[in-house]
Amino acid sequence: MDFVKAELSADGGLDNGKVILMKEKSVENQIEKLKKSGEKVIGCFPLYPPVELFASMGLVPAVLWNLKKDVENLSLSDLHLQSYACSIAREMLEFILSDKGDMFDALFAYNACDTLRNLPEIVVSANKKAKRDIPLFNIHIPQVNRQFSDPSQYIENEIDSLIKKIEAHFDTAFSEDTFTETATAYSLMRNLIQEAEILVSKGKLSFLSFCETVLSGYTASAKEQIDNLHKLISKASDPVIKRKKKIIISGIMPPPLPVIEKIEDSGFLIASNDIASLKRTYGYSPAVTDNPGKYYADLYENSFPCTTLLYQGDKRIKAFFDLIYLSEVDGVIFAGEKFCEYEYFEFPYLEKELKKRGIPYLNLEFGTDDRENFESHFTRIEAFAEMISMHAVKTNF
Amino acid sequence: MSEKVKSMAGKNLSKLMIKGYMDLHEKAAKGAFCVWIAINVPAEIFAGFDNVVYGVPESHAAMCAGKGIGVLQCEKAENTGYSQDLCSYARIDIGNLTDGSKDSPSFGLPKPDLVVSNNNNCALISKWFDVHHREMDIPHFIMDIPFCYEPQKQKNQSYIISQIKDLISLIEKLSGQKFNFDKFEKAVFHSWEGFCEWKNFLELAKEKPSPVTAFDSFVHMAPFLTLRGTPVLKEHFKILAEEARQNIKTGNLPVKKEKYRLFWDNIAPWHQLGKMSKRLSQMGANIVGASYTSCMGTVEGSFELYKWDEKDPFEYIARMMNSYMCPHGMELRYSSMKGVIEKLGIDGVIFASNRSCKPYSITQMDQQKRISDYFGIPAVMIDVDHADARKYSEENAFMRIGALLETIDSKRKN
Ligand code: SF4
Ligand code: SF4
């Protein structure tokens, strides 16, 4: 399913009257393109794989969490995975087990959540049956609370063993210089995303085009993504129509593009976000070093807090409210991922605190069935917009 | 279920559990430092302190479900915004706290000074305990136990031991008490002896007909969770095993005309134990074993007792943190199940797909196929929620179980 935004009206509030042809890129096409140009591709289970390391060792990382449009049905996944797993896991499994999965030179997984940690063996065993020889590398990312235990040595050892496995399998050698270069490129990429995010918050870029660019970057080299971001940033211009209602969006994935479009068309300005595939990924860049172990110890400790990084529980709540406070928003939209316990457990607390502070919020939930029919979401977004217009926010920090 | 089993080991169990909860409340009321733990946190370390007690929210939730108040408690949590798709133990526990444990059969658990979770059974329990950490403003210690796709590696064992020692230091700091290694070692020894006796009991399921039914074993697991590190484990499981031996002699068996020997994969359906066992027994079916009960005292890849050399108690408890199903990958679970299915002469397997416990349930679809292919025995998947009776349909479950028994029959005829 390609979402084609052929024309955007000036008063539609999107990109200030500029017409941008929006065609959501398919992950399959992107990987195909990479393969045709001779690249090796490593398919990474979400959420936070060590992408810089893979890239530095000649593997383009493709983080597999934006696959709705690439997966027509879940027939292969349904042979292995119950319907109560989240859509990210089911769609990823479908993609990997389909013919499209042949394009991967390797796969990577870590202990991201209770669902994802159980998938590697399902994949390996199905691939074996299909006589597909794709290695799956695995590491454990420590979840201890940093105030009680120090896991940096453990992380360094894990990264070290990952390097050795890649070296052995691909007959390649890790290079400190290349890692430094790659980490620098990723850092630049994250900075550019943050620059673009500021433009979104000022209404100079649409959140829709921002999401599209950032998400497509999960299946691109850092260099290509840097070019895309420059292009995106160059399109920024002063808004024709000022969107007045400032919000942040929180969740694992941004809402589907038609829903984002509806949010923006309803006059919302997305002042910031707390989304795993966006801010929680690009929100922090470690200091560049030639030592990947130290680099990842820093990254995993200090990344923008996520519900899935267990040790960040306290930091996460603070970061969430700091975001609201600093962005001076009028409301919050939760883009919930159906069946994601990590998000579910924090929601009632956030909800309670939002109520206490008088900040309105809207809870939208997306699952495998939400592919095209967004009418009920649209109605709720409209109602939320009306409610916010009437609501004088009294934040109580 | 055998009346006699109920009258001896069953009575002893009730006595132990009631006393356990009463002691816990009493000691906490008198100022003991109270810790809430996830089930595979090594509770033996608390015995190393003079005055530290512990409560197990999962065990308390299972008890609520068993006593028929699971749904009531779940609904309380749902009314405060917790999703119905969350683990029902978590919902029961959170729901129970919304009104000061007023419906709990044990008056809940005493308020903790510290919560300790770990992520090897599931990572979501850390999110669940974070709820308590925030609501009660108490520290939360997360034990990080690497998931096993292969037997626990030395580096991971050392990593776990270092965290156990970090936890001990934290308790010393928070409680002002000093850790005593000898007392701790003794407690580990008691647990080890308990596991040995437990295995002796489960071994008896080899008998045909079996004096053991999983419905009894499910219930008798409780002391492993709440009375870890105490001598009562050995004593209780000795009574249980001895009673089962007697029952073989007297013919007082759970399913007298045992036609079908079944195996259960997943957590016990706490709200259905009585009903399900009765109905199965009428059909001549006995669930003689379960992965949930077989894994106690064992480690990755085998349900045989993990033998401790009685040397380093830290090493042993670090290994025992993996003494459950969920911390292991599909290959290891398969290997464990293969062994026990062979040993117990199983005719068919019931995979209970439990939407409330993804870590136990994901991989079951592959597992079902593998077991059937390997042994040529039928296996069914039924939908169960371990503690939320709203998510279980007796009719659907028994339709499938009925089909399973028919397949076993037709296989026998052929
Ligand atoms: S959305 Fe949640 S449950 Fe799904 S893969 Fe991500 S962390 Fe796991
Ligand atoms: S999800 Fe499963 S393993 Fe985790 S607490 Fe619930 S029942 Fe236990």
PDB file of N, CA and C in Angstrom, chain B residues 349-377:
ATOM      1  N   VAL B 349      -0.037 -33.727  23.994  1.00  0.00           N
ATOM      2  CA  VAL B 349       0.408 -32.523  24.698  1.00  0.00           C
ATOM      3  C   VAL B 349      -0.617 -31.400  24.521  1.00  0.00           C
ATOM      4  N   ILE B 350      -0.867 -30.707  25.629  1.00  0.00           N
ATOM      5  CA  ILE B 350      -1.736 -29.529  25.564  1.00  0.00           C
ATOM      6  C   ILE B 350      -0.852 -28.289  25.686  1.00  0.00           C
ATOM      7  N   PHE B 351      -0.808 -27.516  24.609  1.00  0.00           N
ATOM      8  CA  PHE B 351      -0.116 -26.230  24.671  1.00  0.00           C
ATOM      9  C   PHE B 351      -1.164 -25.179  25.015  1.00  0.00           C
ATOM     10  N   ALA B 352      -1.002 -24.562  26.160  1.00  0.00           N
ATOM     11  CA  ALA B 352      -1.962 -23.540  26.579  1.00  0.00           C
ATOM     12  C   ALA B 352      -1.428 -22.186  26.134  1.00  0.00           C
ATOM     13  N   SER B 353      -1.996 -21.679  25.083  1.00  0.00           N
ATOM     14  CA  SER B 353      -1.542 -20.388  24.564  1.00  0.00           C
ATOM     15  C   SER B 353      -2.127 -19.299  25.463  1.00  0.00           C
ATOM     16  N   ASN B 354      -1.223 -18.557  26.079  1.00  0.00           N
ATOM     17  CA  ASN B 354      -1.627 -17.681  27.177  1.00  0.00           C
ATOM     18  C   ASN B 354      -1.319 -16.236  26.810  1.00  0.00           C
ATOM     19  N   ARG B 355      -2.340 -15.516  26.367  1.00  0.00           N
ATOM     20  CA  ARG B 355      -2.088 -14.156  25.878  1.00  0.00           C
ATOM     21  C   ARG B 355      -1.610 -13.241  26.996  1.00  0.00           C
ATOM     22  N   SER B 356      -1.771 -13.682  28.211  1.00  0.00           N
ATOM     23  CA  SER B 356      -1.341 -12.899  29.351  1.00  0.00           C
ATOM     24  C   SER B 356       0.143 -13.115  29.625  1.00  0.00           C
ATOM     25  N   CYS B 357       0.717 -14.120  29.040  1.00  0.00           N
ATOM     26  CA  CYS B 357       2.139 -14.388  29.273  1.00  0.00           C
ATOM     27  C   CYS B 357       2.805 -14.685  27.935  1.00  0.00           C
ATOM     28  N   LYS B 358       3.206 -13.640  27.271  1.00  0.00           N
ATOM     29  CA  LYS B 358       3.841 -13.819  25.953  1.00  0.00           C
ATOM     30  C   LYS B 358       5.155 -14.596  26.059  1.00  0.00           C
ATOM     31  N   PRO B 359       5.989 -14.305  27.078  1.00  0.00           N
ATOM     32  CA  PRO B 359       7.261 -15.021  27.114  1.00  0.00           C
ATOM     33  C   PRO B 359       7.115 -16.538  27.186  1.00  0.00           C
ATOM     34  N   TYR B 360       6.039 -17.012  27.793  1.00  0.00           N
ATOM     35  CA  TYR B 360       5.844 -18.465  27.840  1.00  0.00           C
ATOM     36  C   TYR B 360       5.255 -18.968  26.519  1.00  0.00           C
ATOM     37  N   SER B 361       4.436 -18.124  25.895  1.00  0.00           N
ATOM     38  CA  SER B 361       3.614 -18.617  24.800  1.00  0.00           C
ATOM     39  C   SER B 361       4.227 -18.478  23.415  1.00  0.00           C
ATOM     40  N   ILE B 362       5.011 -17.409  23.241  1.00  0.00           N
ATOM     41  CA  ILE B 362       5.596 -17.237  21.901  1.00  0.00           C
ATOM     42  C   ILE B 362       6.634 -18.345  21.727  1.00  0.00           C
ATOM     43  N   THR B 363       6.652 -18.960  20.623  1.00  0.00           N
ATOM     44  CA  THR B 363       7.415 -20.182  20.243  1.00  0.00           C
ATOM     45  C   THR B 363       6.565 -21.445  20.402  1.00  0.00           C
ATOM     46  N   GLN B 364       5.414 -21.356  21.058  1.00  0.00           N
ATOM     47  CA  GLN B 364       4.612 -22.577  21.250  1.00  0.00           C
ATOM     48  C   GLN B 364       4.103 -23.149  19.924  1.00  0.00           C
ATOM     49  N   MET B 365       3.847 -22.260  18.972  1.00  0.00           N
ATOM     50  CA  MET B 365       3.312 -22.772  17.700  1.00  0.00           C
ATOM     51  C   MET B 365       4.361 -23.648  17.003  1.00  0.00           C
ATOM     52  N   ASP B 366       5.594 -23.203  17.047  1.00  0.00           N
ATOM     53  CA  ASP B 366       6.680 -24.012  16.480  1.00  0.00           C
ATOM     54  C   ASP B 366       6.885 -25.277  17.307  1.00  0.00           C
ATOM     55  N   GLN B 367       6.817 -25.061  18.615  1.00  0.00           N
ATOM     56  CA  GLN B 367       7.064 -26.178  19.534  1.00  0.00           C
ATOM     57  C   GLN B 367       6.028 -27.290  19.324  1.00  0.00           C
ATOM     58  N   GLN B 368       4.790 -26.899  19.160  1.00  0.00           N
ATOM     59  CA  GLN B 368       3.710 -27.872  18.969  1.00  0.00           C
ATOM     60  C   GLN B 368       4.006 -28.754  17.748  1.00  0.00           C
ATOM     61  N   LYS B 369       4.418 -28.095  16.695  1.00  0.00           N
ATOM     62  CA  LYS B 369       4.687 -28.824  15.456  1.00  0.00           C
ATOM     63  C   LYS B 369       5.882 -29.773  15.638  1.00  0.00           C
ATOM     64  N   ARG B 370       6.901 -29.237  16.285  1.00  0.00           N
ATOM     65  CA  ARG B 370       8.118 -30.043  16.463  1.00  0.00           C
ATOM     66  C   ARG B 370       7.847 -31.294  17.295  1.00  0.00           C
ATOM     67  N   ILE B 371       7.120 -31.093  18.388  1.00  0.00           N
ATOM     68  CA  ILE B 371       6.849 -32.220  19.282  1.00  0.00           C
ATOM     69  C   ILE B 371       6.024 -33.271  18.544  1.00  0.00           C
ATOM     70  N   SER B 372       5.002 -32.812  17.828  1.00  0.00           N
ATOM     71  CA  SER B 372       4.163 -33.765  17.088  1.00  0.00           C
ATOM     72  C   SER B 372       4.985 -34.508  16.053  1.00  0.00           C
ATOM     73  N   ASP B 373       5.810 -33.760  15.324  1.00  0.00           N
ATOM     74  CA  ASP B 373       6.610 -34.393  14.267  1.00  0.00           C
ATOM     75  C   ASP B 373       7.584 -35.398  14.859  1.00  0.00           C
ATOM     76  N   TYR B 374       8.222 -35.008  15.927  1.00  0.00           N
ATOM     77  CA  TYR B 374       9.274 -35.869  16.487  1.00  0.00           C
ATOM     78  C   TYR B 374       8.701 -37.142  17.093  1.00  0.00           C
ATOM     79  N   PHE B 375       7.660 -36.967  17.899  1.00  0.00           N
ATOM     80  CA  PHE B 375       7.133 -38.136  18.624  1.00  0.00           C
ATOM     81  C   PHE B 375       5.992 -38.824  17.893  1.00  0.00           C
ATOM     82  N   GLY B 376       5.446 -38.122  16.905  1.00  0.00           N
ATOM     83  CA  GLY B 376       4.262 -38.674  16.257  1.00  0.00           C
ATOM     84  C   GLY B 376       3.087 -38.726  17.218  1.00  0.00           C
ATOM     85  N   ILE B 377       3.072 -37.834  18.199  1.00  0.00           N
ATOM     86  CA  ILE B 377       1.921 -37.785  19.113  1.00  0.00           C
ATOM     87  C   ILE B 377       1.143 -36.497  18.851  1.00  0.00           C
TER      88      ILE B 377
END
